[in-house]
XYZ file of N, CA and C in Angstrom:
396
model
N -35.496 -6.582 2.229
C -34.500 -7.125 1.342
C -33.540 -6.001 0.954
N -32.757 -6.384 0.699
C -31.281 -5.126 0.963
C -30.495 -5.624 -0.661
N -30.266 -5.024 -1.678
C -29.589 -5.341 -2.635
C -28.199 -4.585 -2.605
N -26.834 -5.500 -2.780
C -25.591 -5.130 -2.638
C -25.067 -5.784 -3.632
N -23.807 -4.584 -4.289
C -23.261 -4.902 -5.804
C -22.066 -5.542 -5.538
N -21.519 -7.009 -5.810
C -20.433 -7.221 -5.579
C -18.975 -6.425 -6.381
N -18.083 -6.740 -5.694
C -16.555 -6.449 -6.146
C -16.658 -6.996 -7.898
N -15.924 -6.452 -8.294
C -15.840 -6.813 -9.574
C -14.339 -7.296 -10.080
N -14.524 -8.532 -10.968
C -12.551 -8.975 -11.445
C -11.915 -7.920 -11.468
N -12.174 -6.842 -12.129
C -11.377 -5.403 -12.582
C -10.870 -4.813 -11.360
N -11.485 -4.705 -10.483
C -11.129 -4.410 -8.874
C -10.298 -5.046 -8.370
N -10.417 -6.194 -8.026
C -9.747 -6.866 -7.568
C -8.012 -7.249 -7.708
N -8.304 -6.627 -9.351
C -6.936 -7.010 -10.133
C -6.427 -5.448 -9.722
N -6.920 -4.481 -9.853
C -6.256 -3.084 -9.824
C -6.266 -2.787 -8.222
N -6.522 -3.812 -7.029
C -6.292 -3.374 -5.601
C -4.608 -4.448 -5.824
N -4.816 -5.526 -6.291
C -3.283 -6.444 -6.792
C -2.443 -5.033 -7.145
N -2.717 -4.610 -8.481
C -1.612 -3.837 -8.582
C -1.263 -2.717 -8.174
N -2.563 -2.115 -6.986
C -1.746 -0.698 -6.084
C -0.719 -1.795 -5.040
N -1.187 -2.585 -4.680
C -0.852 -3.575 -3.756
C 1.213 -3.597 -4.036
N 1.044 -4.199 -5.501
C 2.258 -4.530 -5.928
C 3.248 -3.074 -6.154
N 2.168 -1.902 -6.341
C 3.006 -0.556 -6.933
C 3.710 0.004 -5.350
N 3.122 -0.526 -4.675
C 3.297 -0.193 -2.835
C 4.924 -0.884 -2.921
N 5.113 -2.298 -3.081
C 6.165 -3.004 -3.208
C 7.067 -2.712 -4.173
N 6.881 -2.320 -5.080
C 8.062 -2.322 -5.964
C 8.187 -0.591 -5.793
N 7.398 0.314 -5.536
C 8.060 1.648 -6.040
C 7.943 2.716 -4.607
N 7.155 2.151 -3.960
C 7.037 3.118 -2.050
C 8.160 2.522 -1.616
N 7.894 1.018 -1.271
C 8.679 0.098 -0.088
C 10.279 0.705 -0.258
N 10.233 0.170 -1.605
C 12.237 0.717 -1.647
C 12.694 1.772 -1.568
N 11.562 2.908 -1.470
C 12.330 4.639 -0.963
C 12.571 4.496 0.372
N 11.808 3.859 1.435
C 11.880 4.168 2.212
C 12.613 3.094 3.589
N 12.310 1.855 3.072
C 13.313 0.438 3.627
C 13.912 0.246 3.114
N 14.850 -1.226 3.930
C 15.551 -2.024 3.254
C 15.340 -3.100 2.660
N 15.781 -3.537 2.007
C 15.285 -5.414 1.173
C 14.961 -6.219 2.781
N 15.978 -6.351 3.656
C 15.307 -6.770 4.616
C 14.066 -6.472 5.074
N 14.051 -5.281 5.158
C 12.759 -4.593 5.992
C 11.458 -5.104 5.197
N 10.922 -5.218 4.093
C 10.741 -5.213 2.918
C 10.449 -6.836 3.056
N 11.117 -7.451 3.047
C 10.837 -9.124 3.209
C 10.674 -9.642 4.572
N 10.658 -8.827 5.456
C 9.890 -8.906 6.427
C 8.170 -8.656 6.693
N 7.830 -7.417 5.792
C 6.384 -7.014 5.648
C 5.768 -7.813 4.910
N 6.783 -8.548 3.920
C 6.419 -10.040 3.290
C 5.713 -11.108 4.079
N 6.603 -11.669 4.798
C 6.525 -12.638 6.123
C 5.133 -12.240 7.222
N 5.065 -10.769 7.671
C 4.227 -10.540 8.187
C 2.449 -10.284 7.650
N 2.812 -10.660 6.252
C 1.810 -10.216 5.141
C 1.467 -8.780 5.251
N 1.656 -8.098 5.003
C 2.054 -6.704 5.241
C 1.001 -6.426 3.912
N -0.170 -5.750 3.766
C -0.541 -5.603 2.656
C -1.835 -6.882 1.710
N -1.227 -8.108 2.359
C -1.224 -9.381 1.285
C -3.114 -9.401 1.478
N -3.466 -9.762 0.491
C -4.924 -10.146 0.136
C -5.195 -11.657 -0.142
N -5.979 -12.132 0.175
C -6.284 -13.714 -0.344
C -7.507 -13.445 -1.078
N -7.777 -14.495 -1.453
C -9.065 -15.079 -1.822
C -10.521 -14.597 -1.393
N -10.007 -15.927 0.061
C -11.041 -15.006 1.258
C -10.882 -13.992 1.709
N -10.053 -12.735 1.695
C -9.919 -11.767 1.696
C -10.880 -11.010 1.234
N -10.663 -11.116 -0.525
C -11.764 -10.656 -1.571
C -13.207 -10.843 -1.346
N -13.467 -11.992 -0.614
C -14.457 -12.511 -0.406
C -15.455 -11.851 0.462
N -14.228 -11.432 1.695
C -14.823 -10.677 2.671
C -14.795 -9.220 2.598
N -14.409 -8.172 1.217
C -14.211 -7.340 0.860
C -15.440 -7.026 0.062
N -16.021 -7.995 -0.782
C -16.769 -8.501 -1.188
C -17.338 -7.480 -1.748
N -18.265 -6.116 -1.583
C -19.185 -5.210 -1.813
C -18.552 -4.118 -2.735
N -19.407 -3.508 -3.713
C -18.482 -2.620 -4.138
C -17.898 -1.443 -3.954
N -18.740 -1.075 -2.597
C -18.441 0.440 -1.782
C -16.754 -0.114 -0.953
N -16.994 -1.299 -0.344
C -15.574 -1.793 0.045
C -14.665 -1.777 -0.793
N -14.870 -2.444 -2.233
C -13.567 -2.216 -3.174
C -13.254 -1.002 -3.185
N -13.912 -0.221 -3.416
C -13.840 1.423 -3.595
C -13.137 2.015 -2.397
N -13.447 1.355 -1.497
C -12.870 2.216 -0.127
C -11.236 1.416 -0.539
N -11.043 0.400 -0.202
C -10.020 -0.432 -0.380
C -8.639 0.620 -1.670
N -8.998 0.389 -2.603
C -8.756 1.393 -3.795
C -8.358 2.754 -3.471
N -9.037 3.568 -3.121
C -9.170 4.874 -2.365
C -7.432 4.660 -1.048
N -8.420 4.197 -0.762
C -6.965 4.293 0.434
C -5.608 3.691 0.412
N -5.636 2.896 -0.732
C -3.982 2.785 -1.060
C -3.812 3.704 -2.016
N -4.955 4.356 -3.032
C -3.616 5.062 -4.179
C -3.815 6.841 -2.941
N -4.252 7.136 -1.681
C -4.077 7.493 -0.907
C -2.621 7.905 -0.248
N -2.975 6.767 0.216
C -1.533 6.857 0.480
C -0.073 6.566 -0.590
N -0.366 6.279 -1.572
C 0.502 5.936 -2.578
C 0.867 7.606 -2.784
N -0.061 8.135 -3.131
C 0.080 9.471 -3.405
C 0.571 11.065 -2.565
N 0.580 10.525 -1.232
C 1.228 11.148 0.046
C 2.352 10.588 0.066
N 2.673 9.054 -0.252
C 4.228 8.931 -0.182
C 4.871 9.062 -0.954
N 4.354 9.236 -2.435
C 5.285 9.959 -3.583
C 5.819 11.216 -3.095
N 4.753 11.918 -2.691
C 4.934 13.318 -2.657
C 7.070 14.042 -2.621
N 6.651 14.915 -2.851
C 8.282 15.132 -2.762
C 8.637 15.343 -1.840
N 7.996 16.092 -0.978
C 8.226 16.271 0.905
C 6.903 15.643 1.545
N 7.862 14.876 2.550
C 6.338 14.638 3.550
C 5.711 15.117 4.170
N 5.103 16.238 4.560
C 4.722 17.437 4.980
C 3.637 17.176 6.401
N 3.800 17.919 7.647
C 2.900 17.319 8.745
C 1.267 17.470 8.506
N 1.019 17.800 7.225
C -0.512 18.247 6.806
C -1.056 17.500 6.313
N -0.361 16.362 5.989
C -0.991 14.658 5.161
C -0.875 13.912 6.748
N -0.406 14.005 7.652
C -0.381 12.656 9.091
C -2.139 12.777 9.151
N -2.607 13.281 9.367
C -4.463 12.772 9.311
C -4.870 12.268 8.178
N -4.158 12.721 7.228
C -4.780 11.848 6.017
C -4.388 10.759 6.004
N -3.243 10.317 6.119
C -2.217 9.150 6.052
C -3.125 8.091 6.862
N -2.645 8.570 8.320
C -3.333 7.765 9.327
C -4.843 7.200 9.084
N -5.781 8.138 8.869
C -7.343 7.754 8.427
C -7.467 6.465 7.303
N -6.662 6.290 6.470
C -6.181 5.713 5.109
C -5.926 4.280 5.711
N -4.820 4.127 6.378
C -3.859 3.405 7.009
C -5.291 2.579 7.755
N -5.554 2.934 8.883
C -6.855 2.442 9.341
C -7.907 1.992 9.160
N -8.753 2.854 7.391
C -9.516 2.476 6.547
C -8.727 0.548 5.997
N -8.014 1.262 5.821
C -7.227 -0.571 4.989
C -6.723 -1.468 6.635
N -6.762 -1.270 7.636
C -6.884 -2.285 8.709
C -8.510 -2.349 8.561
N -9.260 -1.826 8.780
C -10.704 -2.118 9.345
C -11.139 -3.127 8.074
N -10.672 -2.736 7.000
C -11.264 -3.586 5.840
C -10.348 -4.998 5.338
N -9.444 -5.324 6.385
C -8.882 -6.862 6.821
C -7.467 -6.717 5.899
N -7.047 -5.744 5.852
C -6.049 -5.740 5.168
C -4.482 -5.118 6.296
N -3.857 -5.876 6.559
C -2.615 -5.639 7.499
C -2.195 -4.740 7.006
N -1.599 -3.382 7.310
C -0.872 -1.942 7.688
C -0.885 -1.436 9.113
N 0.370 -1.745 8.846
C 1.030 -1.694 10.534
C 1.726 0.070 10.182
N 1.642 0.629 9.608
C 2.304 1.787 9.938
C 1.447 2.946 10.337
N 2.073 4.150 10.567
C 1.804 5.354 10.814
C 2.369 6.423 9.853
N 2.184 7.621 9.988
C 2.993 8.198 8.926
C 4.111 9.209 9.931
N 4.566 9.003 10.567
C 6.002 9.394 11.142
C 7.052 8.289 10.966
N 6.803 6.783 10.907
C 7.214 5.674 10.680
C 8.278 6.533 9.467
N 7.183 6.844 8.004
C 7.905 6.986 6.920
C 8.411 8.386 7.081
N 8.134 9.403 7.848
C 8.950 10.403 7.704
C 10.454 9.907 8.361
N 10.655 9.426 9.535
C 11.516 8.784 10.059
C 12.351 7.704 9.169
N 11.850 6.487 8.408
C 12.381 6.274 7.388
C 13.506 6.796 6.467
N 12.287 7.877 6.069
C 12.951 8.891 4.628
C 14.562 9.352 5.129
N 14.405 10.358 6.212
C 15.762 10.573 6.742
C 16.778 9.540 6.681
N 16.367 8.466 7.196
C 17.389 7.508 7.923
C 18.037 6.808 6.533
N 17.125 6.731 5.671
C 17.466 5.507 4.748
C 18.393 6.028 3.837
N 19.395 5.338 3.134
C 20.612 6.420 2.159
C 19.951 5.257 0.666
N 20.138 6.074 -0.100
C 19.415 5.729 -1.885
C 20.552 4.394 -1.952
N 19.578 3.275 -2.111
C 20.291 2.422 -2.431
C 19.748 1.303 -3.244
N 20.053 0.696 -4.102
C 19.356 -0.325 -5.292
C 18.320 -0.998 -4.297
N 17.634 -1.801 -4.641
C 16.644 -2.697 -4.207
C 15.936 -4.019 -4.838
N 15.808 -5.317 -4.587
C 15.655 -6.209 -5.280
C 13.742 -6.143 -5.362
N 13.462 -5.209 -4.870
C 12.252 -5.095 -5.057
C 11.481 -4.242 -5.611
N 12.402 -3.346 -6.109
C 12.162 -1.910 -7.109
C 12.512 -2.977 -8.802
N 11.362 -1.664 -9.437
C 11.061 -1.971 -10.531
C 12.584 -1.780 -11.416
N 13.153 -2.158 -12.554
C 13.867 -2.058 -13.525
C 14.112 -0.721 -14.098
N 14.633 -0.307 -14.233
C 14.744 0.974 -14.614
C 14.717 0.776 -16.036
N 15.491 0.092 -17.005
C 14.828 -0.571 -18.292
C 15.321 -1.840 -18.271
N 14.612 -2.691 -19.475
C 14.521 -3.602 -19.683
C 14.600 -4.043 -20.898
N 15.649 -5.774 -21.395
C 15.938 -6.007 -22.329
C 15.002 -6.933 -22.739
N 14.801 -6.715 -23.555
C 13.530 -8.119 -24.483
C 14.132 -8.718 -25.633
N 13.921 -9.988 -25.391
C 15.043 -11.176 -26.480
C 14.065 -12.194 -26.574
């Protein structure tokens, strides 16, 4: 008999919001709103239900967790430096094997970074906000 700790609500909700911090504050440094509502379409990221379901364990949430604020934290960085592409990549792969779509690499976003010129985004967060 084998005892395994499931995922917990708290998890689930804080893989939602690396999920969402990916979309509103990575996606727009480095695409366009098109590009961006395309990874939409392709579910780029997206989790279901049965997703969770099949994530299920709590060493998986943990891995899950791990490897987006991972990479969240290599793509903040201020330079992308060729000494994070094994980390990146390992990350990237960890979140395919565990049923979660990431189609990139990390030359993708160095390539990106160059190309893309600073421009608003309907998918970046508010810079402030009025409350009425």
């Amino acid at each position: 008999m084998k005892i395994v700790f499931a995922s917990t609500p708290s998890q689930e909700q804080e893989i939602c919001e690396l999920i969402g911090h990916i979309y509103s504050n990575i996606f727009p440094l480095y695409f366009t709103d098109d590009e961006i509502s395309q990874f939409e379409q392709l579910k780029v990221l997206h989790i279901s239900k049965k997703q969770f379901d099949e994530i299920g364990t709590l060493k998986d949430a943990f891995q899950v967790m791990t490897s987006i604020q991972t990479v969240i934290s290599i793509l903040e960085s201020t330079e992308l430096n060729e000494q994070y592409t094994d980390l990146f990549n390992k990350n990237a792969a960890n979140l395919n094997e565990l049923g979660l779509f990431f189609p990139f690499e990390f030359e993708q976003f160095e390539n990106a970074k160059t190309m893309k010129p600073m421009m608003l985004s309907i998918y970046s967060k508010a810079d402030n906000e009025l409350l009425i």
